[in-house]
PDB file of C-alpha atoms and ligand atoms in Angstrom:
ATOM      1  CA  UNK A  22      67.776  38.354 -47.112  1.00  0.00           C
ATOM      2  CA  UNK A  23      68.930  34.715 -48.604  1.00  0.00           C
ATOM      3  CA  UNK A  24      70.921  33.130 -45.424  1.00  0.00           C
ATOM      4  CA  UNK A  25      73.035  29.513 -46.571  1.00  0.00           C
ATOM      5  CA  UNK A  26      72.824  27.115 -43.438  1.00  0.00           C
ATOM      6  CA  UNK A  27      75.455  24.355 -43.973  1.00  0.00           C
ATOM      7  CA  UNK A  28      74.338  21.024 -42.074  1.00  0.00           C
ATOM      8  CA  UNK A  29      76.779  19.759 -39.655  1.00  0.00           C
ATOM      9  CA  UNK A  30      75.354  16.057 -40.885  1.00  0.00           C
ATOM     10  CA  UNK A  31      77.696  16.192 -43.553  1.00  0.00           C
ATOM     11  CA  UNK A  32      80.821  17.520 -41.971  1.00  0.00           C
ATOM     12  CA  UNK A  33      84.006  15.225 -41.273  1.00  0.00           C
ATOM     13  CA  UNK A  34      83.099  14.736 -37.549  1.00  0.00           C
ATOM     14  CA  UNK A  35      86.411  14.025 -36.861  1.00  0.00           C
ATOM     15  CA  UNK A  36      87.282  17.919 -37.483  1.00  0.00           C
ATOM     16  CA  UNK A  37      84.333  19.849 -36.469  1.00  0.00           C
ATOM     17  CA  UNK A  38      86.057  22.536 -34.520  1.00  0.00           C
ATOM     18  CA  UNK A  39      87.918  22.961 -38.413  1.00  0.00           C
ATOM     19  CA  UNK A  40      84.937  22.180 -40.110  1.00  0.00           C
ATOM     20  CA  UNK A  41      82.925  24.663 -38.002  1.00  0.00           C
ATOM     21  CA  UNK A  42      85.306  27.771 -38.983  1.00  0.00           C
ATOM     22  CA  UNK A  43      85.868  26.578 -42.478  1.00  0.00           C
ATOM     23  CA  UNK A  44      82.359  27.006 -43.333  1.00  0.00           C
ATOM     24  CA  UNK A  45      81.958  30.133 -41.304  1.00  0.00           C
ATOM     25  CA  UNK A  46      85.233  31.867 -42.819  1.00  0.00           C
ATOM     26  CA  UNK A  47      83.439  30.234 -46.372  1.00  0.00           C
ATOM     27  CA  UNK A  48      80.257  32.470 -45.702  1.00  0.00           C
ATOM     28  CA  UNK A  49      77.839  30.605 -44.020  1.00  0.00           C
ATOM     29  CA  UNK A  50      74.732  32.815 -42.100  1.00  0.00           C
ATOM     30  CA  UNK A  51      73.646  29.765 -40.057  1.00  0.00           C
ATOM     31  CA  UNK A  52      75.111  26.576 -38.190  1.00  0.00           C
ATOM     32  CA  UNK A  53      72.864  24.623 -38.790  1.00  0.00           C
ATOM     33  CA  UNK A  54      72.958  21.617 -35.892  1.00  0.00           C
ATOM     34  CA  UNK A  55      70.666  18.120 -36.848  1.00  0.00           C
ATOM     35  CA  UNK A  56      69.325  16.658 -33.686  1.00  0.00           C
ATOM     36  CA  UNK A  57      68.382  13.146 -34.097  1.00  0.00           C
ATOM     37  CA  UNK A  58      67.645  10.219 -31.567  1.00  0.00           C
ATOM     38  CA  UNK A  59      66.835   7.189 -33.274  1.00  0.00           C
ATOM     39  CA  UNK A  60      63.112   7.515 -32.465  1.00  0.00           C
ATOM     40  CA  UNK A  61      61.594  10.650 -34.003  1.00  0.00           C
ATOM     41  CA  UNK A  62      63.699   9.793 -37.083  1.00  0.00           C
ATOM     42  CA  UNK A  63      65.852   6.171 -37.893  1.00  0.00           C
ATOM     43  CA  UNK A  64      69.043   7.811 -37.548  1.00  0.00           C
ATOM     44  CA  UNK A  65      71.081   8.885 -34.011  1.00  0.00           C
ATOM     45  CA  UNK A  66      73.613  11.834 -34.213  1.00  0.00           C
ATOM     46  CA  UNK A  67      74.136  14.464 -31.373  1.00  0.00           C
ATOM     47  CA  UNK A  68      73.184  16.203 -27.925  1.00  0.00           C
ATOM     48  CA  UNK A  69      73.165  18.824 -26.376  1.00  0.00           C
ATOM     49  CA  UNK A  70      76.809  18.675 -25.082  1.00  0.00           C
ATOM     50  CA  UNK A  71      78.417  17.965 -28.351  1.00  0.00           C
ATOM     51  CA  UNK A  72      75.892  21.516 -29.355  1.00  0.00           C
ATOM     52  CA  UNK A  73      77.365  23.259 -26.187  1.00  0.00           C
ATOM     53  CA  UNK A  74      81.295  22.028 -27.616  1.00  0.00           C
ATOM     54  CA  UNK A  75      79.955  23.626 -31.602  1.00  0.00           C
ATOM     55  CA  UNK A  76      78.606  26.699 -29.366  1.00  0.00           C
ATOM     56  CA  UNK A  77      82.249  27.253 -28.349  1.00  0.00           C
ATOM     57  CA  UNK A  78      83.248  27.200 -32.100  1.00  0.00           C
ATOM     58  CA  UNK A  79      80.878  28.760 -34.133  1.00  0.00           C
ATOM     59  CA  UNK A  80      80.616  32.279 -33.955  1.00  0.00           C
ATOM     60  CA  UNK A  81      77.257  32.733 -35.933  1.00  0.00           C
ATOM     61  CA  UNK A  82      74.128  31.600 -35.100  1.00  0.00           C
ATOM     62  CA  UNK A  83      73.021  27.932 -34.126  1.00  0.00           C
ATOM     63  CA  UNK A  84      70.203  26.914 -36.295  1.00  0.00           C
ATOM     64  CA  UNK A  85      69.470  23.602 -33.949  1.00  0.00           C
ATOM     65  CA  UNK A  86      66.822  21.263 -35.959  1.00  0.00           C
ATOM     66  CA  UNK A  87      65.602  19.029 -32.991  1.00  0.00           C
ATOM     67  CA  UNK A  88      64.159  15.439 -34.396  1.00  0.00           C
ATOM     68  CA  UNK A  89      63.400  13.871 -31.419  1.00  0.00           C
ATOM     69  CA  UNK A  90      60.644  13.402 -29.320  1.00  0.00           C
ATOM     70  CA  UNK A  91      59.582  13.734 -26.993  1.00  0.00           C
ATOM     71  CA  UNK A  92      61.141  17.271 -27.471  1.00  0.00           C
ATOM     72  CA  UNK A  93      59.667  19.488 -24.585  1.00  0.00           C
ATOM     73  CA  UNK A  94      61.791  17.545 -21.604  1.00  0.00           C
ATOM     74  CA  UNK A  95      64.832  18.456 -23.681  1.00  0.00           C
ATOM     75  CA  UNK A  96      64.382  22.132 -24.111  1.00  0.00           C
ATOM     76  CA  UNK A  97      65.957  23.510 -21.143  1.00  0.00           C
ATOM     77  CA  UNK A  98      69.254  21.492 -22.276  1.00  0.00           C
ATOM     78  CA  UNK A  99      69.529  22.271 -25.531  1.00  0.00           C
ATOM     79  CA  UNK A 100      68.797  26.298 -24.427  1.00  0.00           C
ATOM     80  CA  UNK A 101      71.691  26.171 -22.254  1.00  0.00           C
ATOM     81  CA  UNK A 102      74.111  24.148 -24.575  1.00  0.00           C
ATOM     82  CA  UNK A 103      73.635  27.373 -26.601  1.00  0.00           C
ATOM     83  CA  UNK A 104      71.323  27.306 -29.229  1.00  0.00           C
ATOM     84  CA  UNK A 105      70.106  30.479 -31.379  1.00  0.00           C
ATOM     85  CA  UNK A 106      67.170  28.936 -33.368  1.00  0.00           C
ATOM     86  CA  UNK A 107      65.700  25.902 -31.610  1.00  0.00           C
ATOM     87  CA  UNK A 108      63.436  24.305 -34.394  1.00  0.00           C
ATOM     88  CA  UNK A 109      60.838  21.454 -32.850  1.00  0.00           C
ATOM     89  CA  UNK A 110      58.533  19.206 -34.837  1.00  0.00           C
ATOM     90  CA  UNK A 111      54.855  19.505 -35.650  1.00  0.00           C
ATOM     91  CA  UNK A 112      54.772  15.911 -35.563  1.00  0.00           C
ATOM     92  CA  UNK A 113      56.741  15.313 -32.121  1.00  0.00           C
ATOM     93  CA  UNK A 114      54.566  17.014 -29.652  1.00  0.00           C
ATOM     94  CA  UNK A 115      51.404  16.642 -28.863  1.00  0.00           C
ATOM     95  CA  UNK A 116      51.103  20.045 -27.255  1.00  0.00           C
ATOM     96  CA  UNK A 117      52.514  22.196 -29.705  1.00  0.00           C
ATOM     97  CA  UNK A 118      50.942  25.542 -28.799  1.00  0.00           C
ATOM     98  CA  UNK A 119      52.794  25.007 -24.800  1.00  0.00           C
ATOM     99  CA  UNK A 120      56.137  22.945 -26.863  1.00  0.00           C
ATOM    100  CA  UNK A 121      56.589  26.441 -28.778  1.00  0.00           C
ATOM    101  CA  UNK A 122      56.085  28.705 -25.773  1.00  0.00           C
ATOM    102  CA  UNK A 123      58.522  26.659 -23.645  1.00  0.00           C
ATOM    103  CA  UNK A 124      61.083  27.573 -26.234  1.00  0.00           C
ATOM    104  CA  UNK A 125      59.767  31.014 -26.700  1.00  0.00           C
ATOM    105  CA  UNK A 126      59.881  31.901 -22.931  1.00  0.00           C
ATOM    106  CA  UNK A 127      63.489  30.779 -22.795  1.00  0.00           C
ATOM    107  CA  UNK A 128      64.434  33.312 -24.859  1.00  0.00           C
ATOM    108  CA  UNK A 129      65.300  30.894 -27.492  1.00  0.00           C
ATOM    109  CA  UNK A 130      63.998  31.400 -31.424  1.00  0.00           C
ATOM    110  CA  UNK A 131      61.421  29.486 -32.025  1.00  0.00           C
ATOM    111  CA  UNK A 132      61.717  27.271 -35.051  1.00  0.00           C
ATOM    112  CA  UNK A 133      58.854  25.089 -36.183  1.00  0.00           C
ATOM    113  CA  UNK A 134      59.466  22.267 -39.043  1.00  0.00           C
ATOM    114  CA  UNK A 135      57.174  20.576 -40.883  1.00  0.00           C
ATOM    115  CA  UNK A 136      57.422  17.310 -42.143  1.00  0.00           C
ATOM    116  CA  UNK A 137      57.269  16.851 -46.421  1.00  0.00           C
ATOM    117  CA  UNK A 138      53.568  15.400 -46.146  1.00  0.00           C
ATOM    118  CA  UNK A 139      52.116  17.002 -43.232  1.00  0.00           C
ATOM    119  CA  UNK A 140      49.359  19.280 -43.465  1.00  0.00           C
ATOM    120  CA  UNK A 141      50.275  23.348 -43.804  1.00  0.00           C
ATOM    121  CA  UNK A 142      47.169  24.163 -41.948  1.00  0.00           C
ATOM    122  CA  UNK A 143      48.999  23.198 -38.747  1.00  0.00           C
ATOM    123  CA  UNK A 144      50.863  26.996 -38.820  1.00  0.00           C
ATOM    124  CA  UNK A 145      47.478  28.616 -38.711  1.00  0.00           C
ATOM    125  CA  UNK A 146      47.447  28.483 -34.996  1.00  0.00           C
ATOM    126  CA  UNK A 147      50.404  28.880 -34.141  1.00  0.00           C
ATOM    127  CA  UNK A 148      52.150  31.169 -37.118  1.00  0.00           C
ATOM    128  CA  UNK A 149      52.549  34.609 -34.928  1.00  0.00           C
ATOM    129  CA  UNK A 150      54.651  32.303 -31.871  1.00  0.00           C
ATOM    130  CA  UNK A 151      57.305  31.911 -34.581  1.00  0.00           C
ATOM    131  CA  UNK A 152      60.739  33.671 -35.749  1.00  0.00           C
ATOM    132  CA  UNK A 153      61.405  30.735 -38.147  1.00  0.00           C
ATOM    133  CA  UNK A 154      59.233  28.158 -40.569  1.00  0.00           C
ATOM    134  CA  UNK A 155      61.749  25.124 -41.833  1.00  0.00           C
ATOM    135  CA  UNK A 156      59.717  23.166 -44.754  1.00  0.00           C
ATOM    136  CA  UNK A 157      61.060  19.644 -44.857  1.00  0.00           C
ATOM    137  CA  UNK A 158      62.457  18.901 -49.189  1.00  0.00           C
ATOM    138  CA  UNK A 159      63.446  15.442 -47.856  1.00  0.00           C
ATOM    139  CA  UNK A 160      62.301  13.100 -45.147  1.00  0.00           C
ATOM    140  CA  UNK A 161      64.137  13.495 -41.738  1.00  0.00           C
ATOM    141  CA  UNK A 162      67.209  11.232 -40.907  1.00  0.00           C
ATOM    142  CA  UNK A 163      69.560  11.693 -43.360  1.00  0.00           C
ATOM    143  CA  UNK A 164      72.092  14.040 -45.237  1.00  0.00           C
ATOM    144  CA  UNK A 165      72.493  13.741 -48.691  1.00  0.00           C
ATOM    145  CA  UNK A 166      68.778  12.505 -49.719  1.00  0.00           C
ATOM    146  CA  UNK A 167      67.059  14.168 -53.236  1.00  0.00           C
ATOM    147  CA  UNK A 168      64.823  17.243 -53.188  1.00  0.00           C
ATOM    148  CA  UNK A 169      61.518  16.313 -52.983  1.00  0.00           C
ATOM    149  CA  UNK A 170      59.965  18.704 -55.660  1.00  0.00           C
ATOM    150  CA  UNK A 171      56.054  19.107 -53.772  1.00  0.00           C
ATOM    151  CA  UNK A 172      58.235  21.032 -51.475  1.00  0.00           C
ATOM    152  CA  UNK A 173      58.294  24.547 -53.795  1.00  0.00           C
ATOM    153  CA  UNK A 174      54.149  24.553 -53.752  1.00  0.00           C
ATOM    154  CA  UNK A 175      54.540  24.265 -49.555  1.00  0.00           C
ATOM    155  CA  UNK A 176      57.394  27.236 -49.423  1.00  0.00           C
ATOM    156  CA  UNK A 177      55.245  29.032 -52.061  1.00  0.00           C
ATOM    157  CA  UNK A 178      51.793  28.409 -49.042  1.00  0.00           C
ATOM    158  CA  UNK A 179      53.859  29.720 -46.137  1.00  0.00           C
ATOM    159  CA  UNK A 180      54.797  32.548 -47.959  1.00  0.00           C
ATOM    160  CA  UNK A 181      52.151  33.663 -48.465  1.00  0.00           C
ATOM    161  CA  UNK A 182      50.219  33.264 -45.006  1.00  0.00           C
ATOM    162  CA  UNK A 183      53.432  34.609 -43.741  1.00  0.00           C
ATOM    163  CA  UNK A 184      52.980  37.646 -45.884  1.00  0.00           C
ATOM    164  CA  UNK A 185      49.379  37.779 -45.715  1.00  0.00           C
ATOM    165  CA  UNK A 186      49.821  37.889 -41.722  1.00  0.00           C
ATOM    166  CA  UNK A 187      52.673  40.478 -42.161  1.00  0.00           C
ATOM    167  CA  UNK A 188      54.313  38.851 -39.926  1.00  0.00           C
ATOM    168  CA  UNK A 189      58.582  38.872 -39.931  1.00  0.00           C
ATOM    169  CA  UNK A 190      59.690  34.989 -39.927  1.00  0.00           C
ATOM    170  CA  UNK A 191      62.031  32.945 -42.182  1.00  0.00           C
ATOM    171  CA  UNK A 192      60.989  30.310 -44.025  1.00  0.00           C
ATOM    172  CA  UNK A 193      64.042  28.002 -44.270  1.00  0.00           C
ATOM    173  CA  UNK A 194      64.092  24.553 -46.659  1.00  0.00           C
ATOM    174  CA  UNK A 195      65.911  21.841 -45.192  1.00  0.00           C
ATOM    175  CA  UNK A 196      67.115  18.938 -47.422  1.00  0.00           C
ATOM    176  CA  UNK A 197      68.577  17.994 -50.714  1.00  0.00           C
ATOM    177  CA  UNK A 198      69.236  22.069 -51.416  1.00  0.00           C
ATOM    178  CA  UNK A 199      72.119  21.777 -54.546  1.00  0.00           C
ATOM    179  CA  UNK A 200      73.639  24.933 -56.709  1.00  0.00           C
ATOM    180  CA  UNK A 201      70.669  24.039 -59.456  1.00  0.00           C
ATOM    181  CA  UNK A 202      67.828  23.600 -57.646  1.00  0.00           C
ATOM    182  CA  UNK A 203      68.540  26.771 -54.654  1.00  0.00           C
ATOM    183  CA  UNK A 204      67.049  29.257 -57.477  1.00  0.00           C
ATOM    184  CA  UNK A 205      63.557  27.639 -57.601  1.00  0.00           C
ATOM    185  CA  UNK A 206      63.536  27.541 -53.727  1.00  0.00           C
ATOM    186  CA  UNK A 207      64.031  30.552 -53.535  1.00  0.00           C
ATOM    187  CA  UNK A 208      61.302  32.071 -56.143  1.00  0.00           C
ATOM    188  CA  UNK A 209      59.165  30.135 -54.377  1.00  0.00           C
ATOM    189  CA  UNK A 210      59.597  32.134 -50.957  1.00  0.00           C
ATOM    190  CA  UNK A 211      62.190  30.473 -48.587  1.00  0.00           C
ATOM    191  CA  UNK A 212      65.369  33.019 -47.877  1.00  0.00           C
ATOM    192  CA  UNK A 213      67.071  30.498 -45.014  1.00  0.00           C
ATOM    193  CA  UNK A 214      68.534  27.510 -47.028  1.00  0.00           C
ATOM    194  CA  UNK A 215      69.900  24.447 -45.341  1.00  0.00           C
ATOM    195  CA  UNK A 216      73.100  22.446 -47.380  1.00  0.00           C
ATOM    196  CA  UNK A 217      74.675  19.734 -45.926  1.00  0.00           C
ATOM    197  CA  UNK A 218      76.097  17.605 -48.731  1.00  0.00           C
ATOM    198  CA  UNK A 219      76.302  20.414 -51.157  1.00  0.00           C
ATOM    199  CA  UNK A 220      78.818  22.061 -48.745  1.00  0.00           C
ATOM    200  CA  UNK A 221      80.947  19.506 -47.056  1.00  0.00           C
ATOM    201  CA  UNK A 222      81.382  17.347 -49.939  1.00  0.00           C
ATOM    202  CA  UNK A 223      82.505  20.415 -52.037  1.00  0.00           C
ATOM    203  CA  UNK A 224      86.497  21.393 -51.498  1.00  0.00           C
ATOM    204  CA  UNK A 225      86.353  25.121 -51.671  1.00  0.00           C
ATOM    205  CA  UNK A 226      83.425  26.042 -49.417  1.00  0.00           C
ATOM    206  CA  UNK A 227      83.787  29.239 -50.234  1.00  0.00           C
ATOM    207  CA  UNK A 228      82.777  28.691 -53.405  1.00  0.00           C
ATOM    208  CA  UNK A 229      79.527  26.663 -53.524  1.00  0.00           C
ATOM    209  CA  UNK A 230      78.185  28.901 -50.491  1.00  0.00           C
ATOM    210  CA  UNK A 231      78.937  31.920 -52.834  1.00  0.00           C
ATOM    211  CA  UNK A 232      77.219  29.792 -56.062  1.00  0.00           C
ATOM    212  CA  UNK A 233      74.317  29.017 -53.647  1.00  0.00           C
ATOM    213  CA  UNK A 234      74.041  32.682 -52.749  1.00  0.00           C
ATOM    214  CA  UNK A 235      74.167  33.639 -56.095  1.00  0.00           C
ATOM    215  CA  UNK A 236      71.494  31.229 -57.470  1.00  0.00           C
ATOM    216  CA  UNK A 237      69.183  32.129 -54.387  1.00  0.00           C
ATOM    217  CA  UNK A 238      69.716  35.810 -55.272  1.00  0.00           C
ATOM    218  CA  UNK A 239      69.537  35.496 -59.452  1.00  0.00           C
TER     219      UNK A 239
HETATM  220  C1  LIG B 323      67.781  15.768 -42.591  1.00  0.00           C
HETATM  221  C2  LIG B 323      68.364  17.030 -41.968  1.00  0.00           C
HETATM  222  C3  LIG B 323      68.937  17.969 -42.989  1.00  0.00           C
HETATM  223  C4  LIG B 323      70.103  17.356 -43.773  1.00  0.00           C
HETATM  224  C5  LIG B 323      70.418  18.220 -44.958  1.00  0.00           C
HETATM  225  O1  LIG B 323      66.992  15.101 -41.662  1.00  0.00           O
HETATM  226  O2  LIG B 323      67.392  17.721 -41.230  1.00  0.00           O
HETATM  227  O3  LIG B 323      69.355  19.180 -42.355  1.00  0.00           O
HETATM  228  O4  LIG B 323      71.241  17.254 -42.945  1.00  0.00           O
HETATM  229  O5  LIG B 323      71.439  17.569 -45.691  1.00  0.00           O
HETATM  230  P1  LIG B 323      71.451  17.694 -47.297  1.00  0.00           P
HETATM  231  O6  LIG B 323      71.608  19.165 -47.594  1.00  0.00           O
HETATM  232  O7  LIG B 323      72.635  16.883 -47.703  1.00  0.00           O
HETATM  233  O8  LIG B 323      70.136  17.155 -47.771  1.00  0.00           O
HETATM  234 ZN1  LIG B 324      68.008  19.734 -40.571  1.00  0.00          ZN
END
């Protein structure tokens, strides 16, 4: 099932309650919430109390993409603020196997991303504690960046262990997602599709979530 994830990074923060039920009313599946703190990734956005004030917005899921680390002393808050999906870094914990069951045990879903250039064979351990793969198709920090096109051979990889394994998870792409490149994304295997600039610099929503949909789905 193709899900569209609009990226808060691009929306007019000075209107996100709006912007929030613009782009749900416009079709969007996913909120989806970029976490950064200035040390996982050169860029500082949000918390978890500006996540708990888009919790009492959004009525759809919150797809929260945590870049910071450390990331494990942070869980508890960003649980409670309200998060659906909480999505951690490969590359921000050292103890990934206990990082994912923290999230896991708090009833969270458990998200794992994965950075454009590091390794795939990181999942194999820890593939079946997942509801939710996120390939990066830019690196982290910034909305607005181009597709990085190595990314379709990685969605096409965790496909296939996913289907291999037979196990039920999404595999979302996060990053430089656009009406003409959504299609190839999606042959390759992902079905959750972050878009940050393609949506908020667009003025019908409605409309390039429905072209995005349509591209996924063609
Ligand atoms: C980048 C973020 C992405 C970004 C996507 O670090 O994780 O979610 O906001 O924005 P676009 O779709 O504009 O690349
Ligand atoms: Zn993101």
């Amino acid at each position: 099932m193709i899900k569209i994830a609009p990226s808060i990074l691009s929306a007019d923060f000075s209107r996100l309650g709006e912007e929030i039920r613009a782009v749900e009313q416009a079709g969007a599946d996913y909120i989806h919430v970029d976490v950064m703190d200035g040390h996982f990734v050169p860029n500082l956005t949000i918390g978890p109390l500006v996540v708990e004030a888009i919790g009492r917005v959004a009525t759809q899921p919150l797809d929260v993409h945590l870049m910071i680390s450390p990331v494990d002393v942070y869980i508890p808050a960003f649980v409670k603020a309200g998060a659906t999906i909480l999505t951690v870094h490969a590359e921000a914990t050292l103890h990934l196997d206990r990082t994912l069951n923290q999230i896991r045990e708090s009833g969270c879903k458990v998200g794992l991303a994965l950075n454009p250039a590091t390794p795939l064979c990181q999942l194999a351990s820890v593939l079946h504690l997942l509801d939710m793969v996120v390939l990066m198709s830019v690196n982290p920090g910034f909305g607005g960046q181009s597709f990085i096109p190595h990314a379709l051979n990685r969605i096409q990889t965790v496909r296939r262990m996913i289907t291999d394994r037979g196990l039920n998870i999404e595999l979302e792409v996060d990053g430089g997602i656009k009406p003409d490149n959504i299609h190839a994304a999606a042959q390759a295997g992902a079905n959750v599709f972050v878009a940050g600039s393609a949506v908020f610099t667009q003025p019908d929503y409605a409309a390039v979530i429905q072209a995005l949909r349509a591209n996924a789905s063609a």
